[in-house]
Short mmCIF file of C-alpha atoms in Angstrom, two decimals:
data_model
loop_
_atom_site.label_atom_id
_atom_site.label_comp_id
_atom_site.label_asym_id
_atom_site.label_seq_id
_atom_site.Cartn_x
_atom_site.Cartn_y
_atom_site.Cartn_z
CA UNK A 1 152.82 188.74 256.54
CA UNK A 2 154.92 191.37 258.38
CA UNK A 3 155.34 191.09 262.12
CA UNK A 4 153.45 193.52 264.29
CA UNK A 5 155.18 195.38 267.08
CA UNK A 6 153.70 194.55 270.52
CA UNK A 7 153.31 198.29 271.20
CA UNK A 8 152.11 199.29 267.76
CA UNK A 9 150.49 202.78 267.85
CA UNK A 10 146.92 203.26 266.70
CA UNK A 11 147.91 205.77 264.00
CA UNK A 12 150.87 206.10 261.67
CA UNK A 13 153.39 208.69 262.94
CA UNK A 14 153.21 210.59 259.65
CA UNK A 15 149.50 211.35 260.15
CA UNK A 16 149.78 213.66 263.20
CA UNK A 17 152.96 215.20 261.78
CA UNK A 18 151.25 216.05 258.49
CA UNK A 19 148.18 217.32 260.36
CA UNK A 20 150.29 219.64 262.50
CA UNK A 21 152.33 220.87 259.54
CA UNK A 22 149.25 221.56 257.39
CA UNK A 23 147.50 223.49 260.16
CA UNK A 24 150.59 225.51 261.04
CA UNK A 25 151.37 226.42 257.43
CA UNK A 26 147.74 227.24 256.60
CA UNK A 27 147.32 229.54 259.61
CA UNK A 28 150.60 231.30 258.85
CA UNK A 29 150.02 231.79 255.13
CA UNK A 30 146.35 232.82 255.32
CA UNK A 31 147.31 235.36 258.00
CA UNK A 32 143.77 236.21 259.07
CA UNK A 33 142.18 236.37 262.54
CA UNK A 34 139.45 233.90 261.59
CA UNK A 35 142.06 231.35 260.45
CA UNK A 36 143.98 231.81 263.69
CA UNK A 37 140.75 231.40 265.67
CA UNK A 38 140.04 228.13 263.86
CA UNK A 39 143.57 226.96 264.63
CA UNK A 40 143.18 227.77 268.33
CA UNK A 41 139.82 226.00 268.40
CA UNK A 42 141.33 222.89 266.80
CA UNK A 43 144.19 222.95 269.33
CA UNK A 44 141.76 223.28 272.26
CA UNK A 45 139.55 220.45 271.01
CA UNK A 46 142.64 218.30 270.41
CA UNK A 47 143.87 218.93 273.96
CA UNK A 48 140.48 217.89 275.37
CA UNK A 49 140.46 214.70 273.30
CA UNK A 50 144.13 213.74 273.69
CA UNK A 51 144.29 214.62 277.41
CA UNK A 52 148.06 214.85 277.48
CA UNK A 53 148.77 217.10 280.46
CA UNK A 54 152.48 217.41 279.64
CA UNK A 55 151.78 218.57 276.07
CA UNK A 56 149.09 221.00 277.20
CA UNK A 57 151.36 222.44 279.87
CA UNK A 58 154.21 222.77 277.36
CA UNK A 59 151.99 224.61 274.89
CA UNK A 60 150.65 226.98 277.54
CA UNK A 61 154.17 227.60 278.86
CA UNK A 62 155.30 228.65 275.39
CA UNK A 63 152.22 230.64 274.42
CA UNK A 64 151.71 232.81 277.52
CA UNK A 65 155.17 234.49 277.56
CA UNK A 66 154.92 235.15 273.82
CA UNK A 67 151.50 236.77 274.18
CA UNK A 68 152.81 238.94 277.01
CA UNK A 69 155.75 239.96 274.83
CA UNK A 70 153.47 240.91 271.93
CA UNK A 71 151.36 243.00 274.30
CA UNK A 72 154.42 244.82 275.58
CA UNK A 73 155.88 245.40 272.12
CA UNK A 74 152.70 246.48 270.32
CA UNK A 75 149.91 247.02 272.84
CA UNK A 76 151.68 249.63 274.94
CA UNK A 77 152.20 251.69 271.78
CA UNK A 78 148.55 251.63 270.82
CA UNK A 79 148.58 248.65 268.44
CA UNK A 80 146.42 246.33 270.50
CA UNK A 81 144.85 244.88 267.35
CA UNK A 82 148.28 243.86 266.07
CA UNK A 83 149.19 242.37 269.43
CA UNK A 84 145.96 240.39 269.54
CA UNK A 85 146.38 239.13 265.97
CA UNK A 86 149.97 238.03 266.56
CA UNK A 87 149.09 236.40 269.87
CA UNK A 88 146.17 234.51 268.34
CA UNK A 89 148.26 233.32 265.39
CA UNK A 90 151.14 232.25 267.61
CA UNK A 91 148.78 230.38 269.91
CA UNK A 92 147.23 228.58 266.93
CA UNK A 93 150.58 227.56 265.44
CA UNK A 94 152.16 226.43 268.71
CA UNK A 95 149.00 224.78 270.03
CA UNK A 96 148.40 222.72 266.89
CA UNK A 97 152.06 221.81 266.59
CA UNK A 98 152.54 220.68 270.18
CA UNK A 99 149.22 218.86 270.58
CA UNK A 100 149.39 216.83 267.37
CA UNK A 101 153.11 216.16 267.67
CA UNK A 102 152.42 214.67 271.11
CA UNK A 103 150.62 211.83 269.30
CA UNK A 104 153.79 210.78 267.48
CA UNK A 105 155.38 207.58 268.75
CA UNK A 106 159.18 208.11 268.51
CA UNK A 107 159.96 204.42 267.97
CA UNK A 108 157.33 204.08 265.25
CA UNK A 109 158.60 207.26 263.59
CA UNK A 110 162.15 205.90 263.51
CA UNK A 111 160.97 202.60 262.03
CA UNK A 112 158.97 204.44 259.38
CA UNK A 113 161.90 206.69 258.44
CA UNK A 114 164.32 203.79 258.37
CA UNK A 115 162.72 202.33 255.24
CA UNK A 116 163.66 205.25 252.99
CA UNK A 117 166.15 207.52 254.78
CA UNK A 118 169.87 206.72 255.22
CA UNK A 119 170.56 205.01 258.52
CA UNK A 120 172.93 207.75 259.66
CA UNK A 121 170.23 210.42 259.24
CA UNK A 122 167.69 208.25 261.06
CA UNK A 123 170.15 207.88 263.93
CA UNK A 124 170.62 211.66 264.17
CA UNK A 125 166.86 212.27 264.08
CA UNK A 126 166.28 209.55 266.66
CA UNK A 127 168.92 211.00 268.95
CA UNK A 128 167.24 214.41 268.84
CA UNK A 129 163.77 212.95 269.40
CA UNK A 130 164.91 210.85 272.36
CA UNK A 131 167.16 213.50 273.88
CA UNK A 132 164.58 214.93 276.29
CA UNK A 133 163.34 211.54 277.60
CA UNK A 134 166.93 210.34 278.01
CA UNK A 135 167.96 213.53 279.80
CA UNK A 136 164.93 213.33 282.09
CA UNK A 137 165.65 209.71 282.98
CA UNK A 138 169.33 210.41 283.68
CA UNK A 139 168.48 213.48 285.77
CA UNK A 140 166.19 211.39 287.97
CA UNK A 141 168.95 208.80 288.39
CA UNK A 142 171.45 211.51 289.37
CA UNK A 143 168.99 212.96 291.89
CA UNK A 144 168.44 209.54 293.45
CA UNK A 145 172.19 208.95 293.73
CA UNK A 146 172.74 212.35 295.33
CA UNK A 147 169.93 211.78 297.82
CA UNK A 148 171.30 208.35 298.73
CA UNK A 149 174.62 210.03 299.54
CA UNK A 150 172.97 212.71 301.64
CA UNK A 151 173.70 215.46 299.11
CA UNK A 152 171.04 218.13 298.74
CA UNK A 153 169.72 218.02 295.18
CA UNK A 154 170.21 221.37 293.43
CA UNK A 155 170.00 222.25 289.76
CA UNK A 156 173.52 223.64 289.58
CA UNK A 157 174.81 220.32 290.94
CA UNK A 158 172.98 218.39 288.21
CA UNK A 159 174.32 220.16 285.12
CA UNK A 160 177.84 218.71 284.95
CA UNK A 161 176.89 215.07 285.77
CA UNK A 162 173.99 215.29 283.31
CA UNK A 163 176.10 216.63 280.41
CA UNK A 164 178.96 214.21 281.09
CA UNK A 165 176.53 211.29 281.29
CA UNK A 166 174.81 212.15 278.01
CA UNK A 167 178.15 212.55 276.21
CA UNK A 168 179.37 209.24 277.64
CA UNK A 169 176.19 207.47 276.55
CA UNK A 170 176.59 208.84 273.02
CA UNK A 171 180.19 207.60 272.85
CA UNK A 172 179.19 204.16 274.10
CA UNK A 173 176.38 203.88 271.54
CA UNK A 174 178.67 204.87 268.66
CA UNK A 175 180.86 201.75 269.02
CA UNK A 176 178.19 199.09 268.45
CA UNK A 177 176.61 201.26 265.76
CA UNK A 178 179.87 201.35 263.80
CA UNK A 179 180.01 197.55 263.91
CA UNK A 180 176.49 197.26 262.51
CA UNK A 181 177.53 199.13 259.36
CA UNK A 182 175.38 202.20 259.93
CA UNK A 183 177.52 204.23 257.53
CA UNK A 184 177.17 201.69 254.72
CA UNK A 185 174.83 202.68 251.87
CA UNK A 186 171.79 200.65 250.96
CA UNK A 187 168.21 200.17 251.97
CA UNK A 188 167.42 198.80 255.42
CA UNK A 189 164.69 196.37 256.37
CA UNK A 190 162.58 196.68 259.51
CA UNK A 191 161.63 193.74 261.71
CA UNK A 192 158.40 195.45 262.76
CA UNK A 193 157.26 197.68 259.87
CA UNK A 194 154.80 200.40 260.79
CA UNK A 195 151.34 199.70 259.45
CA UNK A 196 150.21 202.48 257.11
CA UNK A 197 146.53 202.11 256.39
CA UNK A 198 145.05 203.23 253.08
CA UNK A 199 142.60 205.62 254.74
CA UNK A 200 145.43 207.34 256.60
CA UNK A 201 147.33 207.89 253.35
CA UNK A 202 144.19 209.34 251.78
CA UNK A 203 143.68 211.64 254.77
CA UNK A 204 147.28 212.88 254.55
CA UNK A 205 147.06 213.53 250.82
CA UNK A 206 143.74 215.29 251.35
CA UNK A 207 145.15 217.52 254.07
CA UNK A 208 148.12 218.46 251.90
CA UNK A 209 145.78 219.29 249.00
CA UNK A 210 143.58 221.44 251.24
CA UNK A 211 146.66 223.18 252.65
CA UNK A 212 147.97 223.96 249.15
CA UNK A 213 144.57 225.33 248.11
CA UNK A 214 144.36 227.43 251.27
CA UNK A 215 147.86 228.79 250.72
CA UNK A 216 147.10 229.72 247.11
CA UNK A 217 143.86 231.38 248.19
CA UNK A 218 145.61 233.22 251.02
CA UNK A 219 148.41 234.50 248.80
CA UNK A 220 146.10 235.46 245.95
CA UNK A 221 143.60 237.11 248.27
#
Protein backbone atom coordinates (compact mmCIF):
# COMPACT_ATOMS: atom_id res chain seq x y z
CA UNK A 1 0.00 0.00 0.00
CA UNK A 2 1.55 3.35 -1.01
CA UNK A 3 2.37 5.88 1.67
CA UNK A 4 0.14 8.92 1.97
CA UNK A 5 1.61 12.38 2.23
CA UNK A 6 0.71 14.11 5.52
CA UNK A 7 -0.53 17.14 3.55
CA UNK A 8 -2.25 15.24 0.76
CA UNK A 9 -4.66 17.53 -1.16
CA UNK A 10 -8.33 16.66 -1.44
CA UNK A 11 -8.24 16.57 -5.25
CA UNK A 12 -5.67 15.45 -7.79
CA UNK A 13 -3.76 18.41 -9.28
CA UNK A 14 -4.70 17.36 -12.81
CA UNK A 15 -8.42 17.83 -12.09
CA UNK A 16 -8.44 21.65 -11.62
CA UNK A 17 -5.87 22.04 -14.41
CA UNK A 18 -8.04 20.08 -16.86
CA UNK A 19 -11.14 21.97 -15.69
CA UNK A 20 -9.47 25.33 -16.30
CA UNK A 21 -8.08 24.27 -19.67
CA UNK A 22 -11.41 22.88 -20.89
CA UNK A 23 -13.32 26.01 -19.87
CA UNK A 24 -10.75 28.36 -21.38
CA UNK A 25 -10.56 26.49 -24.68
CA UNK A 26 -14.34 26.07 -24.95
CA UNK A 27 -15.04 29.77 -24.33
CA UNK A 28 -12.37 30.80 -26.83
CA UNK A 29 -13.39 28.41 -29.61
CA UNK A 30 -17.17 28.86 -29.30
CA UNK A 31 -16.62 32.63 -29.41
CA UNK A 32 -20.15 33.60 -28.39
CA UNK A 33 -21.40 36.03 -25.72
CA UNK A 34 -23.51 33.35 -24.04
CA UNK A 35 -20.48 31.05 -23.72
CA UNK A 36 -18.44 33.90 -22.24
CA UNK A 37 -21.28 34.68 -19.82
CA UNK A 38 -21.33 31.05 -18.69
CA UNK A 39 -17.56 31.18 -18.20
CA UNK A 40 -17.80 34.34 -16.10
CA UNK A 41 -20.60 32.81 -14.03
CA UNK A 42 -18.52 29.68 -13.40
CA UNK A 43 -15.55 31.84 -12.36
CA UNK A 44 -17.70 33.90 -9.98
CA UNK A 45 -19.26 30.81 -8.39
CA UNK A 46 -15.80 29.23 -8.08
CA UNK A 47 -14.45 32.34 -6.35
CA UNK A 48 -17.33 32.27 -3.85
CA UNK A 49 -16.76 28.58 -3.10
CA UNK A 50 -12.95 28.60 -3.06
CA UNK A 51 -12.67 31.88 -1.12
CA UNK A 52 -9.08 32.50 -2.12
CA UNK A 53 -8.67 36.26 -1.77
CA UNK A 54 -5.25 36.29 -3.43
CA UNK A 55 -6.53 34.45 -6.52
CA UNK A 56 -9.62 36.65 -6.75
CA UNK A 57 -7.54 39.80 -6.43
CA UNK A 58 -5.10 38.54 -9.07
CA UNK A 59 -7.92 37.80 -11.51
CA UNK A 60 -9.55 41.20 -10.96
CA UNK A 61 -6.19 42.95 -11.31
CA UNK A 62 -5.67 41.30 -14.69
CA UNK A 63 -9.22 41.66 -15.99
CA UNK A 64 -9.96 45.31 -15.20
CA UNK A 65 -7.03 46.87 -17.14
CA UNK A 66 -7.77 44.63 -20.12
CA UNK A 67 -11.44 45.64 -20.15
CA UNK A 68 -10.45 49.30 -19.98
CA UNK A 69 -8.06 48.76 -22.89
CA UNK A 70 -10.76 47.09 -25.00
CA UNK A 71 -13.09 50.00 -24.28
CA UNK A 72 -10.47 52.51 -25.36
CA UNK A 73 -9.52 50.59 -28.50
CA UNK A 74 -13.02 49.71 -29.73
CA UNK A 75 -15.62 51.58 -27.68
CA UNK A 76 -14.35 55.08 -28.43
CA UNK A 77 -14.64 54.30 -32.13
CA UNK A 78 -18.25 53.17 -31.89
CA UNK A 79 -17.70 49.42 -31.52
CA UNK A 80 -19.03 49.05 -28.00
CA UNK A 81 -20.48 45.63 -28.81
CA UNK A 82 -17.03 44.38 -29.83
CA UNK A 83 -15.48 45.86 -26.71
CA UNK A 84 -18.10 44.22 -24.51
CA UNK A 85 -17.71 40.83 -26.22
CA UNK A 86 -13.93 40.88 -25.92
CA UNK A 87 -14.07 42.03 -22.31
CA UNK A 88 -16.56 39.33 -21.39
CA UNK A 89 -14.53 36.62 -23.12
CA UNK A 90 -11.28 37.78 -21.55
CA UNK A 91 -12.89 37.87 -18.11
CA UNK A 92 -14.21 34.33 -18.58
CA UNK A 93 -10.87 32.92 -19.72
CA UNK A 94 -8.77 34.65 -17.06
CA UNK A 95 -11.29 34.12 -14.28
CA UNK A 96 -11.65 30.38 -14.90
CA UNK A 97 -7.92 29.94 -15.36
CA UNK A 98 -6.86 31.78 -12.22
CA UNK A 99 -9.58 30.45 -9.91
CA UNK A 100 -9.21 26.77 -10.80
CA UNK A 101 -5.43 26.92 -11.02
CA UNK A 102 -5.41 28.28 -7.46
CA UNK A 103 -6.62 24.83 -6.35
CA UNK A 104 -3.47 23.14 -7.65
CA UNK A 105 -1.03 22.02 -4.97
CA UNK A 106 2.48 22.62 -6.40
CA UNK A 107 4.09 19.77 -4.46
CA UNK A 108 1.39 17.31 -5.48
CA UNK A 109 1.68 18.45 -9.10
CA UNK A 110 5.44 17.84 -9.08
CA UNK A 111 4.97 14.38 -7.57
CA UNK A 112 2.35 13.53 -10.18
CA UNK A 113 4.53 14.73 -13.07
CA UNK A 114 7.58 12.94 -11.71
CA UNK A 115 6.11 9.51 -12.51
CA UNK A 116 6.09 10.03 -16.28
CA UNK A 117 8.10 13.14 -17.18
CA UNK A 118 11.93 13.31 -17.22
CA UNK A 119 13.32 14.56 -13.93
CA UNK A 120 15.03 17.53 -15.57
CA UNK A 121 11.73 18.77 -17.04
CA UNK A 122 9.98 18.30 -13.70
CA UNK A 123 12.71 20.37 -12.04
CA UNK A 124 12.26 23.20 -14.56
CA UNK A 125 8.47 23.15 -14.15
CA UNK A 126 8.81 23.05 -10.37
CA UNK A 127 11.22 25.98 -10.39
CA UNK A 128 8.75 28.07 -12.39
CA UNK A 129 5.80 27.09 -10.18
CA UNK A 130 7.69 27.88 -6.97
CA UNK A 131 9.36 31.05 -8.26
CA UNK A 132 6.73 33.48 -6.95
CA UNK A 133 6.49 31.94 -3.44
CA UNK A 134 10.29 31.79 -3.19
CA UNK A 135 10.66 35.39 -4.37
CA UNK A 136 7.99 36.56 -1.92
CA UNK A 137 9.66 34.78 0.98
CA UNK A 138 13.10 36.15 0.11
CA UNK A 139 11.72 39.68 -0.32
CA UNK A 140 10.22 39.56 3.17
CA UNK A 141 13.56 38.37 4.56
CA UNK A 142 15.40 41.22 2.80
CA UNK A 143 12.90 43.76 4.14
CA UNK A 144 13.35 42.45 7.68
CA UNK A 145 17.14 42.64 7.38
CA UNK A 146 16.99 46.19 6.05
CA UNK A 147 14.64 47.28 8.83
CA UNK A 148 16.89 45.72 11.47
CA UNK A 149 19.75 47.81 10.09
CA UNK A 150 17.69 50.98 10.12
CA UNK A 151 17.49 51.15 6.32
CA UNK A 152 14.23 52.44 4.88
CA UNK A 153 12.66 49.68 2.81
CA UNK A 154 12.16 50.79 -0.80
CA UNK A 155 11.40 48.75 -3.89
CA UNK A 156 14.44 49.96 -5.80
CA UNK A 157 16.62 48.78 -2.92
CA UNK A 158 15.08 45.30 -3.06
CA UNK A 159 15.66 44.45 -6.72
CA UNK A 160 19.40 43.71 -6.69
CA UNK A 161 19.45 41.68 -3.41
CA UNK A 162 16.37 39.76 -4.58
CA UNK A 163 17.81 38.84 -8.00
CA UNK A 164 21.23 37.96 -6.57
CA UNK A 165 19.62 35.83 -3.87
CA UNK A 166 17.45 33.89 -6.31
CA UNK A 167 20.41 33.23 -8.62
CA UNK A 168 22.53 32.11 -5.67
CA UNK A 169 19.80 29.76 -4.46
CA UNK A 170 19.52 28.23 -7.94
CA UNK A 171 23.28 27.64 -8.07
CA UNK A 172 23.27 26.05 -4.62
CA UNK A 173 20.40 23.72 -5.54
CA UNK A 174 22.11 22.59 -8.75
CA UNK A 175 25.02 20.93 -6.91
CA UNK A 176 23.04 18.40 -4.85
CA UNK A 177 20.73 17.80 -7.81
CA UNK A 178 23.68 16.82 -10.01
CA UNK A 179 24.76 14.28 -7.38
CA UNK A 180 21.30 12.70 -7.32
CA UNK A 181 21.56 11.85 -11.01
CA UNK A 182 18.78 14.14 -12.19
CA UNK A 183 20.13 14.06 -15.75
CA UNK A 184 20.16 10.26 -15.89
CA UNK A 185 17.39 8.65 -17.97
CA UNK A 186 14.88 6.27 -16.49
CA UNK A 187 11.63 6.27 -14.61
CA UNK A 188 11.52 7.71 -11.10
CA UNK A 189 9.57 6.43 -8.14
CA UNK A 190 7.75 8.66 -5.68
CA UNK A 191 7.75 8.10 -1.92
CA UNK A 192 4.31 9.68 -1.58
CA UNK A 193 2.40 9.04 -4.83
CA UNK A 194 -0.56 11.30 -5.46
CA UNK A 195 -3.85 9.49 -5.09
CA UNK A 196 -5.83 9.61 -8.33
CA UNK A 197 -9.37 8.45 -7.70
CA UNK A 198 -11.37 6.69 -10.40
CA UNK A 199 -14.17 9.27 -10.30
CA UNK A 200 -11.68 12.09 -10.85
CA UNK A 201 -10.29 10.34 -13.93
CA UNK A 202 -13.82 9.88 -15.25
CA UNK A 203 -14.60 13.56 -14.62
CA UNK A 204 -11.45 14.64 -16.48
CA UNK A 205 -12.16 12.40 -19.45
CA UNK A 206 -15.75 13.64 -19.50
CA UNK A 207 -14.69 17.28 -19.46
CA UNK A 208 -12.25 16.69 -22.32
CA UNK A 209 -14.97 14.94 -24.33
CA UNK A 210 -17.43 17.79 -23.72
CA UNK A 211 -14.75 20.33 -24.66
CA UNK A 212 -14.00 18.51 -27.93
CA UNK A 213 -17.70 18.34 -28.77
CA UNK A 214 -18.14 22.03 -27.96
CA UNK A 215 -15.14 22.95 -30.10
CA UNK A 216 -16.43 20.93 -33.06
CA UNK A 217 -19.87 22.50 -32.66
CA UNK A 218 -18.38 25.98 -32.37
CA UNK A 219 -16.18 25.58 -35.46
CA UNK A 220 -18.92 23.95 -37.53
CA UNK A 221 -21.52 26.48 -36.45
